[in-house]
Amino acid sequence: DTGVSQDPRHKITKRGQNVTFRCDPISEHNRLYWYRQTLGQGPEFLTYFQNEAQLEKSRLLSDRFSAERPKGSFSTLEIQRTEQGDSAMYLCASSLPGRADNNEKLFFGSGTQLSVL
Amino acid sequence: AQSVTQLGSHVSVSEGALVLLRCNYSSSVPPYLFWYVQYPNQGLQLLLKYTTGATLVKGINGFEAEFKKSETSFHLTKPSAHMSDAAEYFCAVSRGSTLGRLYFGRGTQLTVWP
């Protein structure tokens, strides 16, 4: 168990550029979540996958955001035409729900810090 | 709708003193409640959770929390603070059908003085 891995750790980009982040969940975890955390706030849910299916998207996920999990393993989060308001820590988490829903436990990665200049 | 309010964005205690971090929630359904801790440059780590059953929940590192439905609270306590407890703590609530779909509070930064 190597934990949830996110790449890159830091990304600095200019406004209007596209960026892509990658998340590698813990092996065999079939659920994968993306959250966003801005300074002074708690994490906010963006979207989640069960295997390769994207099951829920937050209203925070504007048309400029897209997430994929093509083979049910790693996931990518792309932001097109970045804006300064996109500057945040993007967190990924994975889980393997048990037979009972209340056994689900999330494991978070260390996040990708995005700075849009 | 689900929401979480953490009272106090910063809490300072002396080593050995009681730690009390406050959390109140609102939920349209019976909630599942969580406390997470975030150390610098590390991912969020689950401290404890309440889903069903006993309302006093014990977690890792000597922390515990009590679910009080009448007060809509889920305060986090530890009898004796340690320097290593310094971190940011987040309370979260879930609707329950998908425990990973969490609504977080703003967080409380805990400082422990020697």
mmCIF file with all atom_site columns, C-alpha atoms in Angstrom:
data_model
loop_
_atom_site.group_PDB
_atom_site.id
_atom_site.type_symbol
_atom_site.label_atom_id
_atom_site.label_alt_id
_atom_site.label_comp_id
_atom_site.label_asym_id
_atom_site.label_entity_id
_atom_site.label_seq_id
_atom_site.pdbx_PDB_ins_code
_atom_site.Cartn_x
_atom_site.Cartn_y
_atom_site.Cartn_z
_atom_site.occupancy
_atom_site.B_iso_or_equiv
_atom_site.pdbx_formal_charge
_atom_site.auth_seq_id
_atom_site.auth_comp_id
_atom_site.auth_asym_id
_atom_site.auth_atom_id
_atom_site.pdbx_PDB_model_num
ATOM 1   C CA . ASP A 1 1   ? 0.000   0.000  0.000   1.00 0.00 ? 1   ASP A CA 1
ATOM 2   C CA . THR A 1 2   ? 1.830   3.043  -1.279  1.00 0.00 ? 2   THR A CA 1
ATOM 3   C CA . GLY A 1 3   ? -0.979  5.468  -0.602  1.00 0.00 ? 3   GLY A CA 1
ATOM 4   C CA . VAL A 1 4   ? -2.716  7.866  -2.939  1.00 0.00 ? 4   VAL A CA 1
ATOM 5   C CA . SER A 1 5   ? -0.261  9.573  -5.233  1.00 0.00 ? 5   SER A CA 1
ATOM 6   C CA . GLN A 1 6   ? -0.812  12.932 -6.910  1.00 0.00 ? 6   GLN A CA 1
ATOM 7   C CA . ASP A 1 7   ? 1.289   14.549 -9.586  1.00 0.00 ? 7   ASP A CA 1
ATOM 8   C CA . PRO A 1 8   ? 2.561   17.196 -9.804  1.00 0.00 ? 8   PRO A CA 1
ATOM 9   C CA . ARG A 1 9   ? 2.883   18.471 -6.228  1.00 0.00 ? 9   ARG A CA 1
ATOM 10  C CA . HIS A 1 10  ? 2.979   22.056 -7.429  1.00 0.00 ? 10  HIS A CA 1
ATOM 11  C CA . LYS A 1 11  ? 1.923   23.708 -10.663 1.00 0.00 ? 11  LYS A CA 1
ATOM 12  C CA . ILE A 1 12  ? 2.372   27.350 -11.590 1.00 0.00 ? 12  ILE A CA 1
ATOM 13  C CA . THR A 1 13  ? 0.649   28.504 -14.734 1.00 0.00 ? 13  THR A CA 1
ATOM 14  C CA . LYS A 1 14  ? -0.411  31.663 -16.471 1.00 0.00 ? 14  LYS A CA 1
ATOM 15  C CA . ARG A 1 15  ? -4.013  32.668 -16.738 1.00 0.00 ? 15  ARG A CA 1
ATOM 16  C CA . GLY A 1 16  ? -5.627  31.160 -19.803 1.00 0.00 ? 16  GLY A CA 1
ATOM 17  C CA . GLN A 1 17  ? -3.416  28.090 -19.960 1.00 0.00 ? 17  GLN A CA 1
ATOM 18  C CA . ASN A 1 18  ? -4.681  24.540 -19.603 1.00 0.00 ? 18  ASN A CA 1
ATOM 19  C CA . VAL A 1 19  ? -3.441  22.294 -16.807 1.00 0.00 ? 19  VAL A CA 1
ATOM 20  C CA . THR A 1 20  ? -3.857  18.601 -16.060 1.00 0.00 ? 20  THR A CA 1
ATOM 21  C CA . PHE A 1 21  ? -3.376  16.803 -12.775 1.00 0.00 ? 21  PHE A CA 1
ATOM 22  C CA . ARG A 1 22  ? -3.046  13.099 -12.186 1.00 0.00 ? 22  ARG A CA 1
ATOM 23  C CA . CYS A 1 23  ? -4.153  10.948 -9.284  1.00 0.00 ? 23  CYS A CA 1
ATOM 24  C CA . ASP A 1 24  ? -3.130  7.341  -8.699  1.00 0.00 ? 24  ASP A CA 1
ATOM 25  C CA . PRO A 1 25  ? -5.382  5.759  -6.099  1.00 0.00 ? 25  PRO A CA 1
ATOM 26  C CA . ILE A 1 26  ? -4.530  2.900  -3.817  1.00 0.00 ? 26  ILE A CA 1
ATOM 27  C CA . SER A 1 27  ? -4.523  -0.280 -5.823  1.00 0.00 ? 27  SER A CA 1
ATOM 28  C CA . GLU A 1 28  ? -7.951  -1.950 -6.076  1.00 0.00 ? 28  GLU A CA 1
ATOM 29  C CA . HIS A 1 29  ? -9.790  1.058  -4.631  1.00 0.00 ? 29  HIS A CA 1
ATOM 30  C CA . ASN A 1 30  ? -12.793 1.427  -6.866  1.00 0.00 ? 30  ASN A CA 1
ATOM 31  C CA . ARG A 1 31  ? -13.965 4.831  -5.699  1.00 0.00 ? 31  ARG A CA 1
ATOM 32  C CA . LEU A 1 32  ? -12.003 7.978  -6.445  1.00 0.00 ? 32  LEU A CA 1
ATOM 33  C CA . TYR A 1 33  ? -12.843 11.510 -5.350  1.00 0.00 ? 33  TYR A CA 1
ATOM 34  C CA . TRP A 1 34  ? -11.606 14.971 -6.268  1.00 0.00 ? 34  TRP A CA 1
ATOM 35  C CA . TYR A 1 35  ? -11.786 17.847 -3.825  1.00 0.00 ? 35  TYR A CA 1
ATOM 36  C CA . ARG A 1 36  ? -10.592 21.453 -3.960  1.00 0.00 ? 36  ARG A CA 1
ATOM 37  C CA . GLN A 1 37  ? -9.257  23.365 -0.983  1.00 0.00 ? 37  GLN A CA 1
ATOM 38  C CA . THR A 1 38  ? -8.686  27.102 -1.018  1.00 0.00 ? 38  THR A CA 1
ATOM 39  C CA . LEU A 1 39  ? -6.784  29.017 1.646   1.00 0.00 ? 39  LEU A CA 1
ATOM 40  C CA . GLY A 1 40  ? -8.682  29.207 4.902   1.00 0.00 ? 40  GLY A CA 1
ATOM 41  C CA . GLN A 1 41  ? -11.414 26.846 3.780   1.00 0.00 ? 41  GLN A CA 1
ATOM 42  C CA . GLY A 1 42  ? -12.156 23.203 4.161   1.00 0.00 ? 42  GLY A CA 1
ATOM 43  C CA . PRO A 1 43  ? -12.037 20.888 1.165   1.00 0.00 ? 43  PRO A CA 1
ATOM 44  C CA . GLU A 1 44  ? -14.970 21.141 -1.253  1.00 0.00 ? 44  GLU A CA 1
ATOM 45  C CA . PHE A 1 45  ? -16.234 18.172 -3.194  1.00 0.00 ? 45  PHE A CA 1
ATOM 46  C CA . LEU A 1 46  ? -15.800 18.330 -6.964  1.00 0.00 ? 46  LEU A CA 1
ATOM 47  C CA . THR A 1 47  ? -16.610 14.897 -8.354  1.00 0.00 ? 47  THR A CA 1
ATOM 48  C CA . TYR A 1 48  ? -16.307 11.174 -7.799  1.00 0.00 ? 48  TYR A CA 1
ATOM 49  C CA . PHE A 1 49  ? -15.945 7.965  -9.759  1.00 0.00 ? 49  PHE A CA 1
ATOM 50  C CA . GLN A 1 50  ? -16.944 4.418  -9.099  1.00 0.00 ? 50  GLN A CA 1
ATOM 51  C CA . ASN A 1 51  ? -14.601 2.433  -11.304 1.00 0.00 ? 51  ASN A CA 1
ATOM 52  C CA . GLU A 1 52  ? -14.624 4.346  -14.613 1.00 0.00 ? 52  GLU A CA 1
ATOM 53  C CA . ALA A 1 53  ? -18.087 5.847  -14.159 1.00 0.00 ? 53  ALA A CA 1
ATOM 54  C CA . GLN A 1 54  ? -18.345 9.455  -13.034 1.00 0.00 ? 54  GLN A CA 1
ATOM 55  C CA . LEU A 1 55  ? -21.308 9.313  -10.689 1.00 0.00 ? 55  LEU A CA 1
ATOM 56  C CA . GLU A 1 56  ? -21.586 12.810 -9.300  1.00 0.00 ? 56  GLU A CA 1
ATOM 57  C CA . LYS A 1 57  ? -20.352 16.275 -10.195 1.00 0.00 ? 57  LYS A CA 1
ATOM 58  C CA . SER A 1 58  ? -20.520 19.350 -8.004  1.00 0.00 ? 58  SER A CA 1
ATOM 59  C CA . ARG A 1 59  ? -21.850 22.638 -9.297  1.00 0.00 ? 59  ARG A CA 1
ATOM 60  C CA . LEU A 1 60  ? -18.335 23.910 -8.582  1.00 0.00 ? 60  LEU A CA 1
ATOM 61  C CA . LEU A 1 61  ? -17.159 21.889 -11.556 1.00 0.00 ? 61  LEU A CA 1
ATOM 62  C CA . SER A 1 62  ? -17.699 24.409 -14.336 1.00 0.00 ? 62  SER A CA 1
ATOM 63  C CA . ASP A 1 63  ? -17.506 23.591 -18.016 1.00 0.00 ? 63  ASP A CA 1
ATOM 64  C CA . ARG A 1 64  ? -13.784 24.381 -17.916 1.00 0.00 ? 64  ARG A CA 1
ATOM 65  C CA . PHE A 1 65  ? -13.194 21.401 -15.635 1.00 0.00 ? 65  PHE A CA 1
ATOM 66  C CA . SER A 1 66  ? -13.200 17.819 -16.782 1.00 0.00 ? 66  SER A CA 1
ATOM 67  C CA . ALA A 1 67  ? -12.258 14.663 -14.965 1.00 0.00 ? 67  ALA A CA 1
ATOM 68  C CA . GLU A 1 68  ? -11.690 11.207 -16.347 1.00 0.00 ? 68  GLU A CA 1
ATOM 69  C CA . ARG A 1 69  ? -10.896 7.770  -15.081 1.00 0.00 ? 69  ARG A CA 1
ATOM 70  C CA . PRO A 1 70  ? -10.675 5.813  -18.313 1.00 0.00 ? 70  PRO A CA 1
ATOM 71  C CA . LYS A 1 71  ? -9.708  2.380  -17.032 1.00 0.00 ? 71  LYS A CA 1
ATOM 72  C CA . GLY A 1 72  ? -10.989 2.635  -13.528 1.00 0.00 ? 72  GLY A CA 1
ATOM 73  C CA . SER A 1 73  ? -7.505  3.099  -12.123 1.00 0.00 ? 73  SER A CA 1
ATOM 74  C CA . PHE A 1 74  ? -5.780  6.499  -12.275 1.00 0.00 ? 74  PHE A CA 1
ATOM 75  C CA . SER A 1 75  ? -7.720  9.697  -12.841 1.00 0.00 ? 75  SER A CA 1
ATOM 76  C CA . THR A 1 76  ? -6.957  13.037 -14.444 1.00 0.00 ? 76  THR A CA 1
ATOM 77  C CA . LEU A 1 77  ? -8.444  16.437 -13.723 1.00 0.00 ? 77  LEU A CA 1
ATOM 78  C CA . GLU A 1 78  ? -8.076  19.027 -16.458 1.00 0.00 ? 78  GLU A CA 1
ATOM 79  C CA . ILE A 1 79  ? -8.760  22.724 -16.139 1.00 0.00 ? 79  ILE A CA 1
ATOM 80  C CA . GLN A 1 80  ? -9.033  24.653 -19.370 1.00 0.00 ? 80  GLN A CA 1
ATOM 81  C CA . ARG A 1 81  ? -8.450  28.393 -19.714 1.00 0.00 ? 81  ARG A CA 1
ATOM 82  C CA . THR A 1 82  ? -7.345  28.718 -16.107 1.00 0.00 ? 82  THR A CA 1
ATOM 83  C CA . GLU A 1 83  ? -8.427  31.737 -14.066 1.00 0.00 ? 83  GLU A CA 1
ATOM 84  C CA . GLN A 1 84  ? -6.860  33.208 -10.953 1.00 0.00 ? 84  GLN A CA 1
ATOM 85  C CA . GLY A 1 85  ? -9.813  31.921 -8.956  1.00 0.00 ? 85  GLY A CA 1
ATOM 86  C CA . ASP A 1 86  ? -8.761  28.380 -9.810  1.00 0.00 ? 86  ASP A CA 1
ATOM 87  C CA . SER A 1 87  ? -5.721  28.736 -7.557  1.00 0.00 ? 87  SER A CA 1
ATOM 88  C CA . ALA A 1 88  ? -6.169  26.100 -4.874  1.00 0.00 ? 88  ALA A CA 1
ATOM 89  C CA . MET A 1 89  ? -4.998  22.764 -3.576  1.00 0.00 ? 89  MET A CA 1
ATOM 90  C CA . TYR A 1 90  ? -6.600  19.932 -5.539  1.00 0.00 ? 90  TYR A CA 1
ATOM 91  C CA . LEU A 1 91  ? -6.996  16.806 -3.449  1.00 0.00 ? 91  LEU A CA 1
ATOM 92  C CA . CYS A 1 92  ? -7.640  13.271 -4.556  1.00 0.00 ? 92  CYS A CA 1
ATOM 93  C CA . ALA A 1 93  ? -8.936  10.487 -2.349  1.00 0.00 ? 93  ALA A CA 1
ATOM 94  C CA . SER A 1 94  ? -9.765  6.850  -2.891  1.00 0.00 ? 94  SER A CA 1
ATOM 95  C CA . SER A 1 95  ? -11.723 4.202  -1.058  1.00 0.00 ? 95  SER A CA 1
ATOM 96  C CA . LEU A 1 96  ? -12.864 0.620  -1.197  1.00 0.00 ? 96  LEU A CA 1
ATOM 97  C CA . PRO A 1 97  ? -16.341 0.555  0.290   1.00 0.00 ? 97  PRO A CA 1
ATOM 98  C CA . GLY A 1 98  ? -17.156 -2.511 2.309   1.00 0.00 ? 98  GLY A CA 1
ATOM 99  C CA . ARG A 1 99  ? -20.403 -4.394 2.170   1.00 0.00 ? 99  ARG A CA 1
ATOM 100 C CA . ALA A 1 100 ? -21.866 -1.812 4.487   1.00 0.00 ? 100 ALA A CA 1
ATOM 101 C CA . ASP A 1 101 ? -21.808 1.769  3.270   1.00 0.00 ? 101 ASP A CA 1
ATOM 102 C CA . ASN A 1 102 ? -20.723 3.007  6.675   1.00 0.00 ? 102 ASN A CA 1
ATOM 103 C CA . ASN A 1 103 ? -17.464 1.131  6.380   1.00 0.00 ? 103 ASN A CA 1
ATOM 104 C CA . GLU A 1 104 ? -16.163 3.328  3.577   1.00 0.00 ? 104 GLU A CA 1
ATOM 105 C CA . LYS A 1 105 ? -12.906 5.067  4.530   1.00 0.00 ? 105 LYS A CA 1
ATOM 106 C CA . LEU A 1 106 ? -11.208 7.695  2.429   1.00 0.00 ? 106 LEU A CA 1
ATOM 107 C CA . PHE A 1 107 ? -7.465  7.864  1.918   1.00 0.00 ? 107 PHE A CA 1
ATOM 108 C CA . PHE A 1 108 ? -6.277  11.267 0.732   1.00 0.00 ? 108 PHE A CA 1
ATOM 109 C CA . GLY A 1 109 ? -3.282  12.181 -1.323  1.00 0.00 ? 109 GLY A CA 1
ATOM 110 C CA . SER A 1 110 ? -1.054  15.154 -0.478  1.00 0.00 ? 110 SER A CA 1
ATOM 111 C CA . GLY A 1 111 ? -2.622  17.239 -3.191  1.00 0.00 ? 111 GLY A CA 1
ATOM 112 C CA . THR A 1 112 ? -1.542  19.367 -6.148  1.00 0.00 ? 112 THR A CA 1
ATOM 113 C CA . GLN A 1 113 ? -1.094  23.045 -5.359  1.00 0.00 ? 113 GLN A CA 1
ATOM 114 C CA . LEU A 1 114 ? -2.127  25.157 -8.350  1.00 0.00 ? 114 LEU A CA 1
ATOM 115 C CA . SER A 1 115 ? -1.103  28.794 -8.648  1.00 0.00 ? 115 SER A CA 1
ATOM 116 C CA . VAL A 1 116 ? -2.540  30.786 -11.534 1.00 0.00 ? 116 VAL A CA 1
ATOM 117 C CA . LEU A 1 117 ? -0.655  34.015 -12.224 1.00 0.00 ? 117 LEU A CA 1
ATOM 118 C CA . ALA B 2 1   ? -28.795 20.368 2.938   1.00 0.00 ? 1   ALA B CA 1
ATOM 119 C CA . GLN B 2 2   ? -25.664 19.571 4.848   1.00 0.00 ? 2   GLN B CA 1
ATOM 120 C CA . SER B 2 3   ? -23.275 22.038 6.456   1.00 0.00 ? 3   SER B CA 1
ATOM 121 C CA . VAL B 2 4   ? -20.669 22.148 9.173   1.00 0.00 ? 4   VAL B CA 1
ATOM 122 C CA . THR B 2 5   ? -19.620 24.997 11.439  1.00 0.00 ? 5   THR B CA 1
ATOM 123 C CA . GLN B 2 6   ? -16.359 24.870 13.320  1.00 0.00 ? 6   GLN B CA 1
ATOM 124 C CA . LEU B 2 7   ? -16.195 27.432 16.089  1.00 0.00 ? 7   LEU B CA 1
ATOM 125 C CA . GLY B 2 8   ? -12.780 28.998 16.316  1.00 0.00 ? 8   GLY B CA 1
ATOM 126 C CA . SER B 2 9   ? -10.363 28.979 13.417  1.00 0.00 ? 9   SER B CA 1
ATOM 127 C CA . HIS B 2 10  ? -7.430  28.882 15.840  1.00 0.00 ? 10  HIS B CA 1
ATOM 128 C CA . VAL B 2 11  ? -7.108  27.141 19.198  1.00 0.00 ? 11  VAL B CA 1
ATOM 129 C CA . SER B 2 12  ? -4.003  27.293 21.387  1.00 0.00 ? 12  SER B CA 1
ATOM 130 C CA . VAL B 2 13  ? -3.350  25.058 24.368  1.00 0.00 ? 13  VAL B CA 1
ATOM 131 C CA . SER B 2 14  ? -0.406  24.187 26.559  1.00 0.00 ? 14  SER B CA 1
ATOM 132 C CA . GLU B 2 15  ? 1.115   20.747 26.409  1.00 0.00 ? 15  GLU B CA 1
ATOM 133 C CA . GLY B 2 16  ? -0.805  18.505 28.784  1.00 0.00 ? 16  GLY B CA 1
ATOM 134 C CA . ALA B 2 17  ? -3.943  20.634 28.706  1.00 0.00 ? 17  ALA B CA 1
ATOM 135 C CA . LEU B 2 18  ? -7.374  19.559 27.494  1.00 0.00 ? 18  LEU B CA 1
ATOM 136 C CA . VAL B 2 19  ? -8.042  19.933 23.798  1.00 0.00 ? 19  VAL B CA 1
ATOM 137 C CA . LEU B 2 20  ? -11.592 20.880 22.766  1.00 0.00 ? 20  LEU B CA 1
ATOM 138 C CA . LEU B 2 21  ? -12.421 21.587 19.144  1.00 0.00 ? 21  LEU B CA 1
ATOM 139 C CA . ARG B 2 22  ? -16.029 22.462 18.438  1.00 0.00 ? 22  ARG B CA 1
ATOM 140 C CA . CYS B 2 23  ? -18.172 21.320 15.559  1.00 0.00 ? 23  CYS B CA 1
ATOM 141 C CA . ASN B 2 24  ? -21.864 21.845 14.870  1.00 0.00 ? 24  ASN B CA 1
ATOM 142 C CA . TYR B 2 25  ? -23.653 20.457 11.890  1.00 0.00 ? 25  TYR B CA 1
ATOM 143 C CA . SER B 2 26  ? -26.909 20.736 10.045  1.00 0.00 ? 26  SER B CA 1
ATOM 144 C CA . SER B 2 27  ? -28.236 17.862 8.047   1.00 0.00 ? 27  SER B CA 1
ATOM 145 C CA . SER B 2 28  ? -31.515 17.028 6.415   1.00 0.00 ? 28  SER B CA 1
ATOM 146 C CA . VAL B 2 29  ? -30.958 13.349 7.095   1.00 0.00 ? 29  VAL B CA 1
ATOM 147 C CA . PRO B 2 30  ? -29.347 11.427 9.959   1.00 0.00 ? 30  PRO B CA 1
ATOM 148 C CA . PRO B 2 31  ? -25.723 12.346 9.555   1.00 0.00 ? 31  PRO B CA 1
ATOM 149 C CA . TYR B 2 32  ? -22.487 10.479 9.395   1.00 0.00 ? 32  TYR B CA 1
ATOM 150 C CA . LEU B 2 33  ? -19.867 12.642 11.117  1.00 0.00 ? 33  LEU B CA 1
ATOM 151 C CA . PHE B 2 34  ? -16.098 12.719 10.808  1.00 0.00 ? 34  PHE B CA 1
ATOM 152 C CA . TRP B 2 35  ? -13.005 14.415 12.116  1.00 0.00 ? 35  TRP B CA 1
ATOM 153 C CA . TYR B 2 36  ? -9.941  14.623 9.886   1.00 0.00 ? 36  TYR B CA 1
ATOM 154 C CA . VAL B 2 37  ? -6.480  15.923 10.702  1.00 0.00 ? 37  VAL B CA 1
ATOM 155 C CA . GLN B 2 38  ? -4.079  17.546 8.254   1.00 0.00 ? 38  GLN B CA 1
ATOM 156 C CA . TYR B 2 39  ? -0.400  17.858 9.033   1.00 0.00 ? 39  TYR B CA 1
ATOM 157 C CA . PRO B 2 40  ? 1.750   20.195 6.903   1.00 0.00 ? 40  PRO B CA 1
ATOM 158 C CA . ASN B 2 41  ? 2.520   18.755 3.472   1.00 0.00 ? 41  ASN B CA 1
ATOM 159 C CA . GLN B 2 42  ? 0.472   15.648 4.182   1.00 0.00 ? 42  GLN B CA 1
ATOM 160 C CA . GLY B 2 43  ? -2.912  14.384 3.114   1.00 0.00 ? 43  GLY B CA 1
ATOM 161 C CA . LEU B 2 44  ? -5.980  14.465 5.290   1.00 0.00 ? 44  LEU B CA 1
ATOM 162 C CA . GLN B 2 45  ? -6.116  11.579 7.734   1.00 0.00 ? 45  GLN B CA 1
ATOM 163 C CA . LEU B 2 46  ? -9.229  10.205 9.364   1.00 0.00 ? 46  LEU B CA 1
ATOM 164 C CA . LEU B 2 47  ? -9.210  10.620 13.156  1.00 0.00 ? 47  LEU B CA 1
ATOM 165 C CA . LEU B 2 48  ? -12.603 9.123  13.904  1.00 0.00 ? 48  LEU B CA 1
ATOM 166 C CA . LYS B 2 49  ? -16.125 8.809  12.600  1.00 0.00 ? 49  LYS B CA 1
ATOM 167 C CA . TYR B 2 50  ? -19.663 8.359  13.845  1.00 0.00 ? 50  TYR B CA 1
ATOM 168 C CA . THR B 2 51  ? -22.085 6.380  11.728  1.00 0.00 ? 51  THR B CA 1
ATOM 169 C CA . THR B 2 52  ? -24.419 4.462  14.021  1.00 0.00 ? 52  THR B CA 1
ATOM 170 C CA . GLY B 2 53  ? -24.394 2.984  17.507  1.00 0.00 ? 53  GLY B CA 1
ATOM 171 C CA . ALA B 2 54  ? -22.472 4.384  20.453  1.00 0.00 ? 54  ALA B CA 1
ATOM 172 C CA . THR B 2 55  ? -22.466 8.163  20.454  1.00 0.00 ? 55  THR B CA 1
ATOM 173 C CA . LEU B 2 56  ? -19.030 8.442  22.090  1.00 0.00 ? 56  LEU B CA 1
ATOM 174 C CA . VAL B 2 57  ? -16.494 7.581  19.451  1.00 0.00 ? 57  VAL B CA 1
ATOM 175 C CA . LYS B 2 58  ? -12.835 6.916  20.111  1.00 0.00 ? 58  LYS B CA 1
ATOM 176 C CA . GLY B 2 59  ? -10.264 7.593  17.445  1.00 0.00 ? 59  GLY B CA 1
ATOM 177 C CA . ILE B 2 60  ? -6.561  7.510  16.904  1.00 0.00 ? 60  ILE B CA 1
ATOM 178 C CA . ASN B 2 61  ? -3.951  9.380  18.940  1.00 0.00 ? 61  ASN B CA 1
ATOM 179 C CA . GLY B 2 62  ? -6.165  9.553  22.029  1.00 0.00 ? 62  GLY B CA 1
ATOM 180 C CA . PHE B 2 63  ? -8.895  11.695 20.466  1.00 0.00 ? 63  PHE B CA 1
ATOM 181 C CA . GLU B 2 64  ? -12.586 11.130 20.972  1.00 0.00 ? 64  GLU B CA 1
ATOM 182 C CA . ALA B 2 65  ? -15.810 12.837 19.990  1.00 0.00 ? 65  ALA B CA 1
ATOM 183 C CA . GLU B 2 66  ? -19.389 12.649 21.150  1.00 0.00 ? 66  GLU B CA 1
ATOM 184 C CA . PHE B 2 67  ? -22.401 12.855 18.861  1.00 0.00 ? 67  PHE B CA 1
ATOM 185 C CA . LYS B 2 68  ? -25.122 14.910 20.545  1.00 0.00 ? 68  LYS B CA 1
ATOM 186 C CA . LYS B 2 69  ? -28.195 14.940 18.363  1.00 0.00 ? 69  LYS B CA 1
ATOM 187 C CA . SER B 2 70  ? -30.101 17.381 20.584  1.00 0.00 ? 70  SER B CA 1
ATOM 188 C CA . GLU B 2 71  ? -27.282 19.916 20.261  1.00 0.00 ? 71  GLU B CA 1
ATOM 189 C CA . THR B 2 72  ? -26.367 18.980 16.653  1.00 0.00 ? 72  THR B CA 1
ATOM 190 C CA . SER B 2 73  ? -22.774 18.838 17.828  1.00 0.00 ? 73  SER B CA 1
ATOM 191 C CA . PHE B 2 74  ? -19.784 16.564 17.373  1.00 0.00 ? 74  PHE B CA 1
ATOM 192 C CA . HIS B 2 75  ? -17.009 18.158 19.425  1.00 0.00 ? 75  HIS B CA 1
ATOM 193 C CA . LEU B 2 76  ? -13.517 16.669 19.411  1.00 0.00 ? 76  LEU B CA 1
ATOM 194 C CA . THR B 2 77  ? -11.605 16.264 22.662  1.00 0.00 ? 77  THR B CA 1
ATOM 195 C CA . LYS B 2 78  ? -8.329  14.947 23.969  1.00 0.00 ? 78  LYS B CA 1
ATOM 196 C CA . PRO B 2 79  ? -7.562  14.948 27.701  1.00 0.00 ? 79  PRO B CA 1
ATOM 197 C CA . SER B 2 80  ? -3.901  15.880 27.388  1.00 0.00 ? 80  SER B CA 1
ATOM 198 C CA . ALA B 2 81  ? -2.385  17.700 24.428  1.00 0.00 ? 81  ALA B CA 1
ATOM 199 C CA . HIS B 2 82  ? 0.948   16.690 22.973  1.00 0.00 ? 82  HIS B CA 1
ATOM 200 C CA . MET B 2 83  ? 3.231   18.786 20.830  1.00 0.00 ? 83  MET B CA 1
ATOM 201 C CA . SER B 2 84  ? 2.674   16.349 17.981  1.00 0.00 ? 84  SER B CA 1
ATOM 202 C CA . ASP B 2 85  ? -1.061  17.203 17.965  1.00 0.00 ? 85  ASP B CA 1
ATOM 203 C CA . ALA B 2 86  ? -0.342  20.576 16.371  1.00 0.00 ? 86  ALA B CA 1
ATOM 204 C CA . ALA B 2 87  ? -2.142  20.449 13.030  1.00 0.00 ? 87  ALA B CA 1
ATOM 205 C CA . GLU B 2 88  ? -5.304  21.552 11.280  1.00 0.00 ? 88  GLU B CA 1
ATOM 206 C CA . TYR B 2 89  ? -8.475  19.692 12.147  1.00 0.00 ? 89  TYR B CA 1
ATOM 207 C CA . PHE B 2 90  ? -11.557 19.418 9.970   1.00 0.00 ? 90  PHE B CA 1
ATOM 208 C CA . CYS B 2 91  ? -15.025 18.311 10.912  1.00 0.00 ? 91  CYS B CA 1
ATOM 209 C CA . ALA B 2 92  ? -17.120 16.822 8.109   1.00 0.00 ? 92  ALA B CA 1
ATOM 210 C CA . VAL B 2 93  ? -20.573 15.418 7.527   1.00 0.00 ? 93  VAL B CA 1
ATOM 211 C CA . SER B 2 94  ? -21.843 12.957 4.972   1.00 0.00 ? 94  SER B CA 1
ATOM 212 C CA . ARG B 2 95  ? -25.330 12.102 3.819   1.00 0.00 ? 95  ARG B CA 1
ATOM 213 C CA . GLY B 2 96  ? -24.429 8.471  4.237   1.00 0.00 ? 96  GLY B CA 1
ATOM 214 C CA . SER B 2 97  ? -25.206 6.850  0.900   1.00 0.00 ? 97  SER B CA 1
ATOM 215 C CA . THR B 2 98  ? -21.694 7.706  -0.194  1.00 0.00 ? 98  THR B CA 1
ATOM 216 C CA . LEU B 2 99  ? -19.468 8.314  2.795   1.00 0.00 ? 99  LEU B CA 1
ATOM 217 C CA . GLY B 2 100 ? -16.782 9.848  0.665   1.00 0.00 ? 100 GLY B CA 1
ATOM 218 C CA . ARG B 2 101 ? -19.062 12.662 -0.440  1.00 0.00 ? 101 ARG B CA 1
ATOM 219 C CA . LEU B 2 102 ? -18.169 14.933 2.451   1.00 0.00 ? 102 LEU B CA 1
ATOM 220 C CA . TYR B 2 103 ? -19.093 18.445 3.479   1.00 0.00 ? 103 TYR B CA 1
ATOM 221 C CA . PHE B 2 104 ? -16.202 19.949 5.450   1.00 0.00 ? 104 PHE B CA 1
ATOM 222 C CA . GLY B 2 105 ? -16.018 22.770 7.942   1.00 0.00 ? 105 GLY B CA 1
ATOM 223 C CA . ARG B 2 106 ? -13.459 25.539 7.536   1.00 0.00 ? 106 ARG B CA 1
ATOM 224 C CA . GLY B 2 107 ? -11.003 23.885 9.856   1.00 0.00 ? 107 GLY B CA 1
ATOM 225 C CA . THR B 2 108 ? -9.412  24.694 13.204  1.00 0.00 ? 108 THR B CA 1
ATOM 226 C CA . GLN B 2 109 ? -5.677  25.203 13.508  1.00 0.00 ? 109 GLN B CA 1
ATOM 227 C CA . LEU B 2 110 ? -4.450  23.720 16.773  1.00 0.00 ? 110 LEU B CA 1
ATOM 228 C CA . THR B 2 111 ? -1.268  25.123 18.306  1.00 0.00 ? 111 THR B CA 1
ATOM 229 C CA . VAL B 2 112 ? 0.334   23.377 21.273  1.00 0.00 ? 112 VAL B CA 1
ATOM 230 C CA . TRP B 2 113 ? 2.714   25.389 23.450  1.00 0.00 ? 113 TRP B CA 1
ATOM 231 C CA . PRO B 2 114 ? 5.466   23.697 25.460  1.00 0.00 ? 114 PRO B CA 1
#
